[in-house]
mmCIF file of C-alpha atoms in Angstrom:
data_model
loop_
_atom_site.group_PDB
_atom_site.id
_atom_site.type_symbol
_atom_site.label_atom_id
_atom_site.label_comp_id
_atom_site.label_asym_id
_atom_site.label_seq_id
_atom_site.Cartn_x
_atom_site.Cartn_y
_atom_site.Cartn_z
ATOM 1 C CA UNK Y 1 0.000 0.000 0.000
ATOM 2 C CA UNK Y 2 2.304 2.725 -1.292
ATOM 3 C CA UNK Y 3 0.977 6.267 -0.784
ATOM 4 C CA UNK Y 4 2.339 9.417 -2.265
ATOM 5 C CA UNK Y 5 5.115 11.494 -0.736
ATOM 6 C CA UNK Y 6 2.917 14.441 0.262
ATOM 7 C CA UNK Y 7 0.453 12.229 2.092
ATOM 8 C CA UNK Y 8 3.275 10.683 4.140
ATOM 9 C CA UNK Y 9 4.773 14.103 4.884
ATOM 10 C CA UNK Y 10 1.328 15.179 6.169
ATOM 11 C CA UNK Y 11 1.166 12.112 8.443
ATOM 12 C CA UNK Y 12 4.476 13.279 9.962
ATOM 13 C CA UNK Y 13 2.959 16.704 10.546
ATOM 14 C CA UNK Y 14 -0.144 15.285 12.208
ATOM 15 C CA UNK Y 15 2.067 13.162 14.396
ATOM 16 C CA UNK Y 16 4.119 16.196 15.485
ATOM 17 C CA UNK Y 17 0.956 18.073 16.373
ATOM 18 C CA UNK Y 18 -0.327 15.050 18.308
ATOM 19 C CA UNK Y 19 2.874 14.875 20.366
ATOM 20 C CA UNK Y 20 2.461 18.530 21.262
ATOM 21 C CA UNK Y 21 -1.195 18.108 22.225
ATOM 22 C CA UNK Y 22 -0.359 14.981 24.217
ATOM 23 C CA UNK Y 23 2.365 16.839 26.116
ATOM 24 C CA UNK Y 24 -0.183 19.529 26.981
ATOM 25 C CA UNK Y 25 -2.440 16.901 28.542
ATOM 26 C CA UNK Y 26 -5.045 16.646 25.771
ATOM 27 C CA UNK Y 27 -6.722 13.281 25.259
ATOM 28 C CA UNK Y 28 -8.830 13.796 22.123
ATOM 29 C CA UNK Y 29 -8.338 15.673 18.901
ATOM 30 C CA UNK Y 30 -10.581 16.587 15.954
ATOM 31 C CA UNK Y 31 -9.708 16.668 12.283
ATOM 32 C CA UNK Y 32 -10.113 20.468 12.384
ATOM 33 C CA UNK Y 33 -7.360 20.741 15.017
ATOM 34 C CA UNK Y 34 -4.998 18.624 12.956
ATOM 35 C CA UNK Y 35 -5.941 20.536 9.807
ATOM 36 C CA UNK Y 36 -4.872 23.809 11.432
ATOM 37 C CA UNK Y 37 -1.607 22.306 12.660
ATOM 38 C CA UNK Y 38 -0.721 20.820 9.274
ATOM 39 C CA UNK Y 39 -1.982 23.669 7.097
ATOM 40 C CA UNK Y 40 -4.587 21.596 5.219
ATOM 41 C CA UNK Y 41 -8.378 21.205 5.305
ATOM 42 C CA UNK Y 42 -10.187 18.980 7.802
ATOM 43 C CA UNK Y 43 -11.507 16.814 4.985
ATOM 44 C CA UNK Y 44 -7.931 16.254 3.751
ATOM 45 C CA UNK Y 45 -7.023 15.021 7.240
ATOM 46 C CA UNK Y 46 -9.936 12.576 7.245
ATOM 47 C CA UNK Y 47 -9.082 11.412 3.732
ATOM 48 C CA UNK Y 48 -5.429 10.806 4.655
ATOM 49 C CA UNK Y 49 -6.462 8.777 7.695
ATOM 50 C CA UNK Y 50 -9.077 6.781 5.815
ATOM 51 C CA UNK Y 51 -6.387 5.696 3.314
ATOM 52 C CA UNK Y 52 -4.787 3.851 6.225
ATOM 53 C CA UNK Y 53 -8.016 2.562 7.710
ATOM 54 C CA UNK Y 54 -8.046 5.073 10.571
ATOM 55 C CA UNK Y 55 -11.460 6.462 11.395
ATOM 56 C CA UNK Y 56 -12.565 8.870 14.093
ATOM 57 C CA UNK Y 57 -15.854 9.446 15.827
ATOM 58 C CA UNK Y 58 -17.742 12.490 14.552
ATOM 59 C CA UNK Y 59 -18.602 13.701 18.043
ATOM 60 C CA UNK Y 60 -15.653 12.360 20.015
ATOM 61 C CA UNK Y 61 -12.857 12.876 17.499
ATOM 62 C CA UNK Y 62 -9.741 10.718 17.671
ATOM 63 C CA UNK Y 63 -8.035 9.371 20.801
ATOM 64 C CA UNK Y 64 -4.586 11.002 20.689
ATOM 65 C CA UNK Y 65 -2.572 8.088 22.127
ATOM 66 C CA UNK Y 66 -4.257 5.529 19.919
ATOM 67 C CA UNK Y 67 -3.759 7.720 16.864
ATOM 68 C CA UNK Y 68 -0.075 8.258 17.700
ATOM 69 C CA UNK Y 69 0.441 4.524 17.992
ATOM 70 C CA UNK Y 70 -1.157 3.915 14.595
ATOM 71 C CA UNK Y 71 0.808 6.702 12.904
ATOM 72 C CA UNK Y 72 4.088 5.485 14.396
ATOM 73 C CA UNK Y 73 3.366 2.018 13.149
ATOM 74 C CA UNK Y 74 2.548 3.295 9.621
ATOM 75 C CA UNK Y 75 5.661 5.479 9.578
ATOM 76 C CA UNK Y 76 7.850 2.595 10.750
ATOM 77 C CA UNK Y 77 8.611 4.225 14.087
ATOM 78 C CA UNK Y 78 8.103 1.055 16.082
ATOM 79 C CA UNK Y 79 11.714 0.011 15.513
ATOM 80 C CA UNK Y 80 14.941 2.033 15.335
ATOM 81 C CA UNK Y 81 16.094 2.830 11.794
ATOM 82 C CA UNK Y 82 19.864 3.058 11.386
ATOM 83 C CA UNK Y 83 21.121 5.752 9.021
ATOM 84 C CA UNK Y 84 24.607 6.603 7.721
ATOM 85 C CA UNK Y 85 25.885 9.895 6.364
ATOM 86 C CA UNK Y 86 28.489 10.356 3.617
ATOM 87 C CA UNK Y 87 30.497 13.569 3.738
ATOM 88 C CA UNK Y 88 31.274 14.845 7.242
ATOM 89 C CA UNK Y 89 31.409 18.608 6.853
ATOM 90 C CA UNK Y 90 29.516 21.182 8.920
ATOM 91 C CA UNK Y 91 26.070 20.045 7.806
ATOM 92 C CA UNK Y 92 26.738 16.385 8.664
ATOM 93 C CA UNK Y 93 28.170 17.402 12.050
ATOM 94 C CA UNK Y 94 24.966 19.311 12.762
ATOM 95 C CA UNK Y 95 22.888 16.282 11.725
ATOM 96 C CA UNK Y 96 24.976 13.918 13.871
ATOM 97 C CA UNK Y 97 24.595 16.213 16.904
ATOM 98 C CA UNK Y 98 20.882 16.798 16.314
ATOM 99 C CA UNK Y 99 18.786 15.405 19.181
ATOM 100 C CA UNK Y 100 15.466 15.390 17.336
ATOM 101 C CA UNK Y 101 16.026 12.228 15.281
ATOM 102 C CA UNK Y 102 16.197 9.807 18.185
ATOM 103 C CA UNK Y 103 12.633 10.497 19.333
ATOM 104 C CA UNK Y 104 11.568 9.662 15.767
ATOM 105 C CA UNK Y 105 13.307 6.297 15.952
ATOM 106 C CA UNK Y 106 16.072 7.430 13.602
ATOM 107 C CA UNK Y 107 19.700 6.905 14.594
ATOM 108 C CA UNK Y 108 22.737 8.101 12.638
ATOM 109 C CA UNK Y 109 25.221 5.308 13.332
ATOM 110 C CA UNK Y 110 28.282 6.362 11.307
ATOM 111 C CA UNK Y 111 29.725 9.050 9.085
ATOM 112 C CA UNK Y 112 32.081 8.534 6.140
ATOM 113 C CA UNK Y 113 34.579 10.977 4.641
ATOM 114 C CA UNK Y 114 37.617 10.944 2.354
ATOM 115 C CA UNK Y 115 39.520 13.379 4.612
ATOM 116 C CA UNK Y 116 41.730 11.418 7.096
ATOM 117 C CA UNK Y 117 41.712 14.451 9.447
ATOM 118 C CA UNK Y 118 38.020 13.822 10.038
ATOM 119 C CA UNK Y 119 38.278 10.114 10.792
ATOM 120 C CA UNK Y 120 37.586 9.091 14.374
ATOM 121 C CA UNK Y 121 36.701 5.547 15.321
ATOM 122 C CA UNK Y 122 36.207 6.272 19.019
ATOM 123 C CA UNK Y 123 33.446 8.864 18.578
ATOM 124 C CA UNK Y 124 29.974 8.029 19.766
ATOM 125 C CA UNK Y 125 29.101 8.204 16.065
ATOM 126 C CA UNK Y 126 32.374 7.131 14.364
ATOM 127 C CA UNK Y 127 33.642 8.896 11.246
ATOM 128 C CA UNK Y 128 35.223 6.311 8.952
ATOM 129 C CA UNK Y 129 37.093 6.354 5.624
ATOM 130 C CA UNK Y 130 34.717 6.543 2.667
ATOM 131 C CA UNK Y 131 36.045 3.238 1.306
ATOM 132 C CA UNK Y 132 34.615 1.471 4.368
ATOM 133 C CA UNK Y 133 31.070 2.607 3.548
ATOM 134 C CA UNK Y 134 30.447 -0.398 1.307
ATOM 135 C CA UNK Y 135 31.322 -3.035 3.904
ATOM 136 C CA UNK Y 136 29.610 -1.162 6.750
ATOM 137 C CA UNK Y 137 26.325 -0.826 4.853
ATOM 138 C CA UNK Y 138 26.370 -4.513 3.890
ATOM 139 C CA UNK Y 139 27.350 -5.844 7.305
ATOM 140 C CA UNK Y 140 24.915 -3.700 9.250
ATOM 141 C CA UNK Y 141 22.077 -4.006 6.724
ATOM 142 C CA UNK Y 142 21.707 -0.208 6.508
ATOM 143 C CA UNK Y 143 18.817 0.867 4.287
ATOM 144 C CA UNK Y 144 18.969 4.658 4.524
ATOM 145 C CA UNK Y 145 21.805 7.053 3.715
ATOM 146 C CA UNK Y 146 22.332 10.805 3.751
ATOM 147 C CA UNK Y 147 24.521 12.381 1.073
ATOM 148 C CA UNK Y 148 26.304 15.537 2.202
ATOM 149 C CA UNK Y 149 29.364 15.319 -0.049
ATOM 150 C CA UNK Y 150 30.228 17.962 -2.676
ATOM 151 C CA UNK Y 151 28.247 17.875 -5.903
ATOM 152 C CA UNK Y 152 31.071 16.312 -7.929
ATOM 153 C CA UNK Y 153 31.239 13.247 -5.656
ATOM 154 C CA UNK Y 154 27.510 12.733 -5.043
ATOM 155 C CA UNK Y 155 26.763 10.531 -8.068
ATOM 156 C CA UNK Y 156 29.472 8.016 -7.273
ATOM 157 C CA UNK Y 157 28.625 7.881 -3.565
ATOM 158 C CA UNK Y 158 24.961 7.276 -4.402
ATOM 159 C CA UNK Y 159 25.930 4.458 -6.766
ATOM 160 C CA UNK Y 160 28.039 2.798 -4.038
ATOM 161 C CA UNK Y 161 25.176 3.158 -1.568
ATOM 162 C CA UNK Y 162 22.572 1.663 -3.883
ATOM 163 C CA UNK Y 163 24.881 -1.192 -4.938
ATOM 164 C CA UNK Y 164 25.352 -2.228 -1.324
ATOM 165 C CA UNK Y 165 21.795 -2.277 -0.112
ATOM 166 C CA UNK Y 166 20.770 1.321 0.590
ATOM 167 C CA UNK Y 167 17.151 1.828 -0.523
ATOM 168 C CA UNK Y 168 16.538 5.464 0.384
ATOM 169 C CA UNK Y 169 18.740 8.565 0.221
ATOM 170 C CA UNK Y 170 18.297 12.103 1.516
ATOM 171 C CA UNK Y 171 20.468 14.089 -0.874
ATOM 172 C CA UNK Y 172 21.810 17.524 0.123
ATOM 173 C CA UNK Y 173 24.086 17.804 -2.934
ATOM 174 C CA UNK Y 174 22.610 20.087 -5.618
ATOM 175 C CA UNK Y 175 22.414 17.384 -8.282
ATOM 176 C CA UNK Y 176 19.819 14.840 -9.459
ATOM 177 C CA UNK Y 177 20.765 11.252 -8.662
ATOM 178 C CA UNK Y 178 20.033 8.165 -10.708
ATOM 179 C CA UNK Y 179 18.161 5.711 -8.510
ATOM 180 C CA UNK Y 180 17.217 2.067 -9.213
ATOM 181 C CA UNK Y 181 13.493 1.473 -9.570
ATOM 182 C CA UNK Y 182 13.020 0.086 -6.063
ATOM 183 C CA UNK Y 183 14.841 2.975 -4.392
ATOM 184 C CA UNK Y 184 13.846 6.508 -3.352
ATOM 185 C CA UNK Y 185 15.753 9.793 -3.284
ATOM 186 C CA UNK Y 186 14.491 12.814 -1.333
ATOM 187 C CA UNK Y 187 16.155 16.110 -2.183
ATOM 188 C CA UNK Y 188 16.902 18.867 0.316
ATOM 189 C CA UNK Y 189 18.466 21.874 -1.322
ATOM 190 C CA UNK Y 190 18.964 24.793 1.018
ATOM 191 C CA UNK Y 191 20.209 27.085 -1.757
ATOM 192 C CA UNK Y 192 17.085 26.435 -3.792
ATOM 193 C CA UNK Y 193 14.836 27.092 -0.783
ATOM 194 C CA UNK Y 194 16.487 30.458 -0.223
ATOM 195 C CA UNK Y 195 16.589 31.256 -3.935
ATOM 196 C CA UNK Y 196 12.894 30.425 -4.083
ATOM 197 C CA UNK Y 197 12.170 32.891 -1.282
ATOM 198 C CA UNK Y 198 14.250 35.588 -2.979
ATOM 199 C CA UNK Y 199 12.117 35.182 -6.092
ATOM 200 C CA UNK Y 200 8.805 35.346 -4.229
ATOM 201 C CA UNK Y 201 9.854 38.239 -2.007
ATOM 202 C CA UNK Y 202 10.964 40.211 -5.078
ATOM 203 C CA UNK Y 203 7.841 39.260 -7.037
ATOM 204 C CA UNK Y 204 5.553 40.198 -4.135
ATOM 205 C CA UNK Y 205 7.229 43.561 -3.684
ATOM 206 C CA UNK Y 206 6.833 44.286 -7.420
ATOM 207 C CA UNK Y 207 3.140 43.318 -7.264
ATOM 208 C CA UNK Y 208 2.691 45.624 -4.287
ATOM 209 C CA UNK Y 209 4.296 48.557 -6.044
ATOM 210 C CA UNK Y 210 1.870 48.164 -8.941
ATOM 211 C CA UNK Y 211 -1.157 48.439 -6.594
ATOM 212 C CA UNK N 1 3.950 37.627 -12.617
ATOM 213 C CA UNK N 2 3.869 35.206 -9.681
ATOM 214 C CA UNK N 3 4.603 31.596 -10.646
ATOM 215 C CA UNK N 4 4.193 28.560 -8.483
ATOM 216 C CA UNK N 5 6.823 27.237 -6.114
ATOM 217 C CA UNK N 6 7.660 24.121 -8.115
ATOM 218 C CA UNK N 7 8.254 26.062 -11.283
ATOM 219 C CA UNK N 8 10.716 28.351 -9.492
ATOM 220 C CA UNK N 9 12.487 25.389 -7.876
ATOM 221 C CA UNK N 10 12.870 23.902 -11.387
ATOM 222 C CA UNK N 11 14.407 27.158 -12.659
ATOM 223 C CA UNK N 12 17.006 26.816 -9.862
ATOM 224 C CA UNK N 13 17.729 23.278 -11.026
ATOM 225 C CA UNK N 14 18.128 24.350 -14.666
ATOM 226 C CA UNK N 15 20.456 27.101 -13.541
ATOM 227 C CA UNK N 16 22.623 24.635 -11.573
ATOM 228 C CA UNK N 17 22.879 22.374 -14.593
ATOM 229 C CA UNK N 18 23.773 25.350 -16.800
ATOM 230 C CA UNK N 19 26.610 26.365 -14.460
ATOM 231 C CA UNK N 20 27.988 22.848 -14.656
ATOM 232 C CA UNK N 21 27.754 22.749 -18.460
ATOM 233 C CA UNK N 22 29.306 26.213 -18.703
ATOM 234 C CA UNK N 23 32.204 25.126 -16.495
ATOM 235 C CA UNK N 24 32.774 22.173 -18.829
ATOM 236 C CA UNK N 25 33.096 24.545 -21.778
ATOM 237 C CA UNK N 26 29.703 23.953 -23.402
ATOM 238 C CA UNK N 27 28.129 26.880 -25.235
ATOM 239 C CA UNK N 28 24.669 25.598 -26.178
ATOM 240 C CA UNK N 29 22.122 23.423 -24.440
ATOM 241 C CA UNK N 30 18.866 21.738 -25.508
ATOM 242 C CA UNK N 31 15.691 21.320 -23.521
ATOM 243 C CA UNK N 32 16.352 17.558 -23.457
ATOM 244 C CA UNK N 33 19.676 18.117 -21.668
ATOM 245 C CA UNK N 34 18.054 20.319 -19.044
ATOM 246 C CA UNK N 35 15.164 17.878 -18.684
ATOM 247 C CA UNK N 36 17.598 15.088 -17.792
ATOM 248 C CA UNK N 37 19.424 17.282 -15.287
ATOM 249 C CA UNK N 38 16.229 18.434 -13.570
ATOM 250 C CA UNK N 39 14.344 15.149 -13.715
ATOM 251 C CA UNK N 40 11.451 16.469 -15.834
ATOM 252 C CA UNK N 41 10.353 16.180 -19.479
ATOM 253 C CA UNK N 42 11.755 18.367 -22.254
ATOM 254 C CA UNK N 43 8.337 19.860 -22.879
ATOM 255 C CA UNK N 44 8.111 20.869 -19.196
ATOM 256 C CA UNK N 45 11.426 22.703 -19.597
ATOM 257 C CA UNK N 46 10.138 24.587 -22.653
ATOM 258 C CA UNK N 47 6.877 25.401 -20.885
ATOM 259 C CA UNK N 48 8.696 26.761 -17.826
ATOM 260 C CA UNK N 49 10.868 28.957 -20.020
ATOM 261 C CA UNK N 50 7.984 30.183 -22.133
ATOM 262 C CA UNK N 51 6.222 31.389 -18.961
ATOM 263 C CA UNK N 52 9.090 33.843 -18.589
ATOM 264 C CA UNK N 53 9.298 34.733 -22.275
ATOM 265 C CA UNK N 54 12.432 32.665 -22.888
ATOM 266 C CA UNK N 55 12.471 30.831 -26.194
ATOM 267 C CA UNK N 56 15.123 28.657 -27.761
ATOM 268 C CA UNK N 57 15.902 27.737 -31.330
ATOM 269 C CA UNK N 58 14.731 24.253 -32.316
ATOM 270 C CA UNK N 59 17.982 23.417 -34.087
ATOM 271 C CA UNK N 60 20.430 25.501 -32.093
ATOM 272 C CA UNK N 61 18.964 25.164 -28.602
ATOM 273 C CA UNK N 62 19.655 27.837 -26.011
ATOM 274 C CA UNK N 63 22.852 29.866 -25.550
ATOM 275 C CA UNK N 64 24.037 28.868 -22.075
ATOM 276 C CA UNK N 65 25.439 32.238 -21.009
ATOM 277 C CA UNK N 66 22.422 34.145 -22.228
ATOM 278 C CA UNK N 67 20.075 31.697 -20.512
ATOM 279 C CA UNK N 68 22.039 31.934 -17.231
ATOM 280 C CA UNK N 69 21.798 35.708 -17.325
ATOM 281 C CA UNK N 70 18.032 35.564 -17.828
ATOM 282 C CA UNK N 71 17.505 32.971 -15.092
ATOM 283 C CA UNK N 72 19.655 34.930 -12.645
ATOM 284 C CA UNK N 73 17.630 38.034 -13.359
ATOM 285 C CA UNK N 74 14.318 36.161 -12.859
ATOM 286 C CA UNK N 75 15.574 34.583 -9.639
ATOM 287 C CA UNK N 76 16.785 37.945 -8.321
ATOM 288 C CA UNK N 77 20.420 36.904 -8.425
ATOM 289 C CA UNK N 78 21.586 40.180 -9.964
ATOM 290 C CA UNK N 79 21.934 41.783 -6.524
ATOM 291 C CA UNK N 80 23.091 40.354 -3.170
ATOM 292 C CA UNK N 81 20.244 39.312 -0.881
ATOM 293 C CA UNK N 82 20.991 39.726 2.820
ATOM 294 C CA UNK N 83 19.629 37.006 5.094
ATOM 295 C CA UNK N 84 19.580 36.635 8.894
ATOM 296 C CA UNK N 85 19.284 33.476 10.956
ATOM 297 C CA UNK N 86 17.553 33.146 14.346
ATOM 298 C CA UNK N 87 18.834 30.380 16.616
ATOM 299 C CA UNK N 88 22.580 29.737 16.397
ATOM 300 C CA UNK N 89 22.924 26.018 17.133
ATOM 301 C CA UNK N 90 24.762 23.437 15.034
ATOM 302 C CA UNK N 91 22.517 23.797 12.003
ATOM 303 C CA UNK N 92 22.855 27.606 11.885
ATOM 304 C CA UNK N 93 26.634 27.296 12.278
ATOM 305 C CA UNK N 94 26.695 24.963 9.294
ATOM 306 C CA UNK N 95 24.582 27.411 7.273
ATOM 307 C CA UNK N 96 26.793 30.371 8.241
ATOM 308 C CA UNK N 97 29.939 28.462 7.229
ATOM 309 C CA UNK N 98 28.393 27.157 4.002
ATOM 310 C CA UNK N 99 30.206 28.512 0.940
ATOM 311 C CA UNK N 100 27.494 27.699 -1.594
ATOM 312 C CA UNK N 101 25.175 30.596 -0.826
ATOM 313 C CA UNK N 102 27.512 33.370 -1.900
ATOM 314 C CA UNK N 103 27.671 32.206 -5.513
ATOM 315 C CA UNK N 104 23.859 32.368 -5.493
ATOM 316 C CA UNK N 105 23.937 35.993 -4.364
ATOM 317 C CA UNK N 106 22.755 35.061 -0.870
ATOM 318 C CA UNK N 107 24.670 36.361 2.150
ATOM 319 C CA UNK N 108 23.921 35.479 5.783
ATOM 320 C CA UNK N 109 24.810 38.754 7.519
ATOM 321 C CA UNK N 110 23.987 38.004 11.174
ATOM 322 C CA UNK N 111 22.805 35.346 13.597
ATOM 323 C CA UNK N 112 20.650 35.882 16.674
ATOM 324 C CA UNK N 113 20.422 33.768 19.818
ATOM 325 C CA UNK N 114 19.162 34.049 23.392
ATOM 326 C CA UNK N 115 22.268 32.317 24.784
ATOM 327 C CA UNK N 116 24.904 34.946 25.803
ATOM 328 C CA UNK N 117 27.633 32.279 25.442
ATOM 329 C CA UNK N 118 26.991 32.304 21.688
ATOM 330 C CA UNK N 119 27.113 36.073 21.210
ATOM 331 C CA UNK N 120 30.095 37.409 19.290
ATOM 332 C CA UNK N 121 30.092 40.835 17.674
ATOM 333 C CA UNK N 122 33.548 40.527 16.152
ATOM 334 C CA UNK N 123 32.806 37.432 14.039
ATOM 335 C CA UNK N 124 32.751 37.776 10.292
ATOM 336 C CA UNK N 125 29.034 36.972 10.675
ATOM 337 C CA UNK N 126 28.196 38.398 14.141
ATOM 338 C CA UNK N 127 25.966 36.492 16.556
ATOM 339 C CA UNK N 128 23.798 39.001 18.422
ATOM 340 C CA UNK N 129 21.248 38.846 21.257
ATOM 341 C CA UNK N 130 17.802 37.860 19.990
ATOM 342 C CA UNK N 131 16.306 41.135 21.228
ATOM 343 C CA UNK N 132 18.451 43.011 18.694
ATOM 344 C CA UNK N 133 16.841 41.158 15.773
ATOM 345 C CA UNK N 134 14.006 43.672 15.513
ATOM 346 C CA UNK N 135 16.230 46.748 15.175
ATOM 347 C CA UNK N 136 18.734 44.992 12.893
ATOM 348 C CA UNK N 137 16.072 43.811 10.450
ATOM 349 C CA UNK N 138 14.500 47.302 10.314
ATOM 350 C CA UNK N 139 17.752 49.222 9.968
ATOM 351 C CA UNK N 140 19.256 46.951 7.350
ATOM 352 C CA UNK N 141 15.992 46.403 5.464
ATOM 353 C CA UNK N 142 16.360 42.596 5.673
ATOM 354 C CA UNK N 143 13.625 40.733 3.792
ATOM 355 C CA UNK N 144 14.586 37.099 4.373
ATOM 356 C CA UNK N 145 15.073 35.168 7.603
ATOM 357 C CA UNK N 146 15.953 31.606 8.566
ATOM 358 C CA UNK N 147 14.359 30.117 11.685
ATOM 359 C CA UNK N 148 16.519 27.504 13.417
ATOM 360 C CA UNK N 149 15.253 27.982 16.989
ATOM 361 C CA UNK N 150 13.516 25.208 18.974
ATOM 362 C CA UNK N 151 9.888 24.511 18.122
ATOM 363 C CA UNK N 152 8.536 26.286 21.219
ATOM 364 C CA UNK N 153 10.176 29.597 20.264
ATOM 365 C CA UNK N 154 9.569 29.511 16.495
ATOM 366 C CA UNK N 155 6.111 31.122 16.479
ATOM 367 C CA UNK N 156 7.188 34.178 18.410
ATOM 368 C CA UNK N 157 10.402 34.624 16.437
ATOM 369 C CA UNK N 158 8.423 34.459 13.173
ATOM 370 C CA UNK N 159 5.978 37.073 14.470
ATOM 371 C CA UNK N 160 8.858 39.422 15.373
ATOM 372 C CA UNK N 161 10.403 38.872 11.950
ATOM 373 C CA UNK N 162 7.195 39.583 10.038
ATOM 374 C CA UNK N 163 6.372 42.643 12.166
ATOM 375 C CA UNK N 164 9.704 44.198 11.332
ATOM 376 C CA UNK N 165 9.796 43.771 7.590
ATOM 377 C CA UNK N 166 10.804 40.161 6.873
ATOM 378 C CA UNK N 167 8.793 38.876 3.894
ATOM 379 C CA UNK N 168 10.122 35.334 3.515
ATOM 380 C CA UNK N 169 11.183 32.690 6.032
ATOM 381 C CA UNK N 170 12.898 29.324 5.668
ATOM 382 C CA UNK N 171 11.653 27.464 8.728
ATOM 383 C CA UNK N 172 13.598 24.492 10.122
ATOM 384 C CA UNK N 173 11.440 24.231 13.273
ATOM 385 C CA UNK N 174 8.895 21.383 13.040
ATOM 386 C CA UNK N 175 5.852 23.635 13.350
ATOM 387 C CA UNK N 176 3.536 25.489 10.955
ATOM 388 C CA UNK N 177 3.915 29.279 11.106
ATOM 389 C CA UNK N 178 1.216 31.881 10.676
ATOM 390 C CA UNK N 179 2.295 34.228 7.905
ATOM 391 C CA UNK N 180 0.708 37.502 6.772
ATOM 392 C CA UNK N 181 -0.828 37.373 3.298
ATOM 393 C CA UNK N 182 2.061 39.118 1.559
ATOM 394 C CA UNK N 183 4.693 36.844 3.118
ATOM 395 C CA UNK N 184 6.013 33.353 2.313
ATOM 396 C CA UNK N 185 7.233 30.502 4.517
ATOM 397 C CA UNK N 186 9.225 27.573 3.097
ATOM 398 C CA UNK N 187 9.525 24.548 5.365
ATOM 399 C CA UNK N 188 12.571 22.313 5.633
ATOM 400 C CA UNK N 189 12.028 19.463 8.012
ATOM 401 C CA UNK N 190 14.880 16.996 8.111
ATOM 402 C CA UNK N 191 13.065 14.634 10.470
ATOM 403 C CA UNK N 192 10.119 14.442 8.068
ATOM 404 C CA UNK N 193 12.413 13.789 5.105
ATOM 405 C CA UNK N 194 14.022 10.863 6.918
ATOM 406 C CA UNK N 195 10.718 9.627 8.307
ATOM 407 C CA UNK N 196 9.335 9.762 4.783
ATOM 408 C CA UNK N 197 12.201 7.596 3.522
ATOM 409 C CA UNK N 198 11.706 5.114 6.365
ATOM 410 C CA UNK N 199 8.087 4.726 5.307
ATOM 411 C CA UNK N 200 8.893 4.207 1.630
ATOM 412 C CA UNK N 201 11.799 1.870 2.279
ATOM 413 C CA UNK N 202 9.597 -0.259 4.567
ATOM 414 C CA UNK N 203 6.685 -0.154 2.148
ATOM 415 C CA UNK N 204 8.891 -1.085 -0.808
ATOM 416 C CA UNK N 205 10.417 -4.008 1.053
ATOM 417 C CA UNK N 206 6.927 -5.284 1.960
ATOM 418 C CA UNK N 207 5.820 -4.981 -1.685
ATOM 419 C CA UNK N 208 8.897 -6.906 -2.761
ATOM 420 C CA UNK N 209 8.259 -9.715 -0.302
ATOM 421 C CA UNK N 210 4.773 -10.147 -1.712
ATOM 422 C CA UNK N 211 6.121 -10.647 -5.235
#
């Protein structure tokens, strides 16, 4: 039952909102609440849930804890997912130090880099030579990788990852990757996000001037 | 002439591909080349360009340098865009150190944080107390901000930004922001990207087992 990317991203948003409500002591939630939190309509929330066989009660809404359990199970949060990162510059260091992943059941277990100055086997999250990526991924059965190497190296690193069992990549390098049919690549491009804003901010200010 | 987000993101991708081709010494490019680089069809490339009045020659394609100039002008790359970042943790440090923005005409000019231990006025990119954000944004006429503060603080920081002239925000905090009508928020949520991959990788492996 393979849903589209946007639907899954919305489930993550609902789940975040549910954690917040739960922490505040709420027990029930309505599709309207979740709609506000995720920036969609209430009927979109109900449609998303119905795709996964989740239904609420019109008057009583959804039980938050029950809903969280179901969403975590759908999103694969019931077991820890090990992730590796290739390219250990500033961005990767920030990702490795980031506390937010663990509560989502995501654990970065190793970094890989070509620069010997960055290697450190005794770190909590070791940084290893890039040539060890292949064996590590195979031995540990890693399915998810992050690419944070320079653009020129990204294609080859992705190929190595896919050849050795990686099925999903988050790619920070500003280049499209060739992925086998049974694999997924998600792109995060911070330059494009900012560039996009620059365009809209300029366009909006021009529109305003015309009025 | 306000186009949709995806179209503008594609223009950024075309532009990246053009820089690479230019660096390799190529002079002309065809919509098929750009389609491959951006992961779309050739007719989508031509449609995107025609929206901005850019037309190629069927036999000769597009002149790379001319096309780059036009795209940079559309994307507002002809002048430097000053950006500030609120919340100076590991992610913000990585963004401040990142070399890729400058070639896109984007310059992070200051960071803001509530933690006095992080303040440093003599840095190349100074880190200032959060309460100075308001005055800085007004005085310097900053239009674009990055939010990298914890979730609980993001709403208030966004409000301060919008009240003082910021028109576009890249938000890394896992929460929806309320934006005035003439403002834009782009969301980057690394947890959701990874969570999304976990779902697809699990779903794909289940599909495979069934076959």
